[in-house]
Short mmCIF file of C-alpha atoms in Angstrom, two decimals:
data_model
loop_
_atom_site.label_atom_id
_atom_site.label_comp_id
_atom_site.label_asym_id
_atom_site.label_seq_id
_atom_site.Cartn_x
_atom_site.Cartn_y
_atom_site.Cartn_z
CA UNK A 1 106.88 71.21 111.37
CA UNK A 2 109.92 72.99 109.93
CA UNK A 3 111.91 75.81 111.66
CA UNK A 4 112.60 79.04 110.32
CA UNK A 5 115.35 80.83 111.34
CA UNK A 6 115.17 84.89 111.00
CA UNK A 7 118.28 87.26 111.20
CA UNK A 8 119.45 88.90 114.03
CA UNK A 9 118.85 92.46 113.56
CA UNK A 10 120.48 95.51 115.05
CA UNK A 11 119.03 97.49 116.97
CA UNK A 12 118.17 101.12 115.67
CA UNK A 13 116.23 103.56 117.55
CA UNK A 14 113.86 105.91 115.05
CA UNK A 15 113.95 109.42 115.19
CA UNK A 16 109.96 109.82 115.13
CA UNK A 17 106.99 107.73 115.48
CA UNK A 18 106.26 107.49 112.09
CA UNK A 19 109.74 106.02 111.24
CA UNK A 20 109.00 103.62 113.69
CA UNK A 21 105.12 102.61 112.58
CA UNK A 22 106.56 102.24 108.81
CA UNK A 23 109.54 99.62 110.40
CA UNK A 24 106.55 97.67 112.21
CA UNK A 25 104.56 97.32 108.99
CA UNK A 26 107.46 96.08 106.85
CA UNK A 27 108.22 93.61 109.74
CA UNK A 28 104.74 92.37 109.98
CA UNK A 29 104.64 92.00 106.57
CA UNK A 30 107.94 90.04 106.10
CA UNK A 31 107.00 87.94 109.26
CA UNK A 32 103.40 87.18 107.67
CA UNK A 33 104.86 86.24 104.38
CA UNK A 34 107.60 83.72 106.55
CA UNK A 35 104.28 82.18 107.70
CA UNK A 36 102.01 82.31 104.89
CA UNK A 37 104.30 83.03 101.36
CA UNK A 38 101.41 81.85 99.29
CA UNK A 39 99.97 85.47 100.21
CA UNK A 40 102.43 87.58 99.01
CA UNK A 41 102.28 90.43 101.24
CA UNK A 42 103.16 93.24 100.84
CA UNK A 43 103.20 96.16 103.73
CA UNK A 44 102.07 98.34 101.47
CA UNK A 45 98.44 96.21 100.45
CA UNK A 46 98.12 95.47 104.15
CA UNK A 47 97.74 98.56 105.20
CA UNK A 48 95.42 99.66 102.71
CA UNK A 49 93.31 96.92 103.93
CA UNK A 50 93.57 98.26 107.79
CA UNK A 51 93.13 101.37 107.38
CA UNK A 52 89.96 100.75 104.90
CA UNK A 53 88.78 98.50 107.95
CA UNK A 54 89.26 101.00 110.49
CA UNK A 55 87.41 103.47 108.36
CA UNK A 56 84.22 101.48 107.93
CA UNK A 57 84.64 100.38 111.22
CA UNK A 58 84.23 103.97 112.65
CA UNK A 59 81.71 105.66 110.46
#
């Protein structure tokens, strides 16, 4: 099994929640491409799919 090395990142706090739910997706979406880059995610088609999921989850 290879390791992958990620980049140390500085800390930066976010001025509102929102700033700091967008940094999550674009992190879990560079971190799920690291493990799977056949997929070719993007945060963007992720959370389309959630929040489709969440919807038909909850009607």
């Amino acid at each position: 099994m290879a390791t992958v090395l990620l980049e140390a990142r500085p800390y930066r706090p976010f001025k509102s929640s929102e700033e700091y739910l967008y940094a999550m997706r674009e992190d879990l979406a560079e971190w799920l491409n690291t493990m799977y880059p056949e997929l070719r995610i993007m945060w963007t088609t992720l959370w389309i799919a959630w929040t489709q999921e969440w919807l038909s989850a909850n009607q």
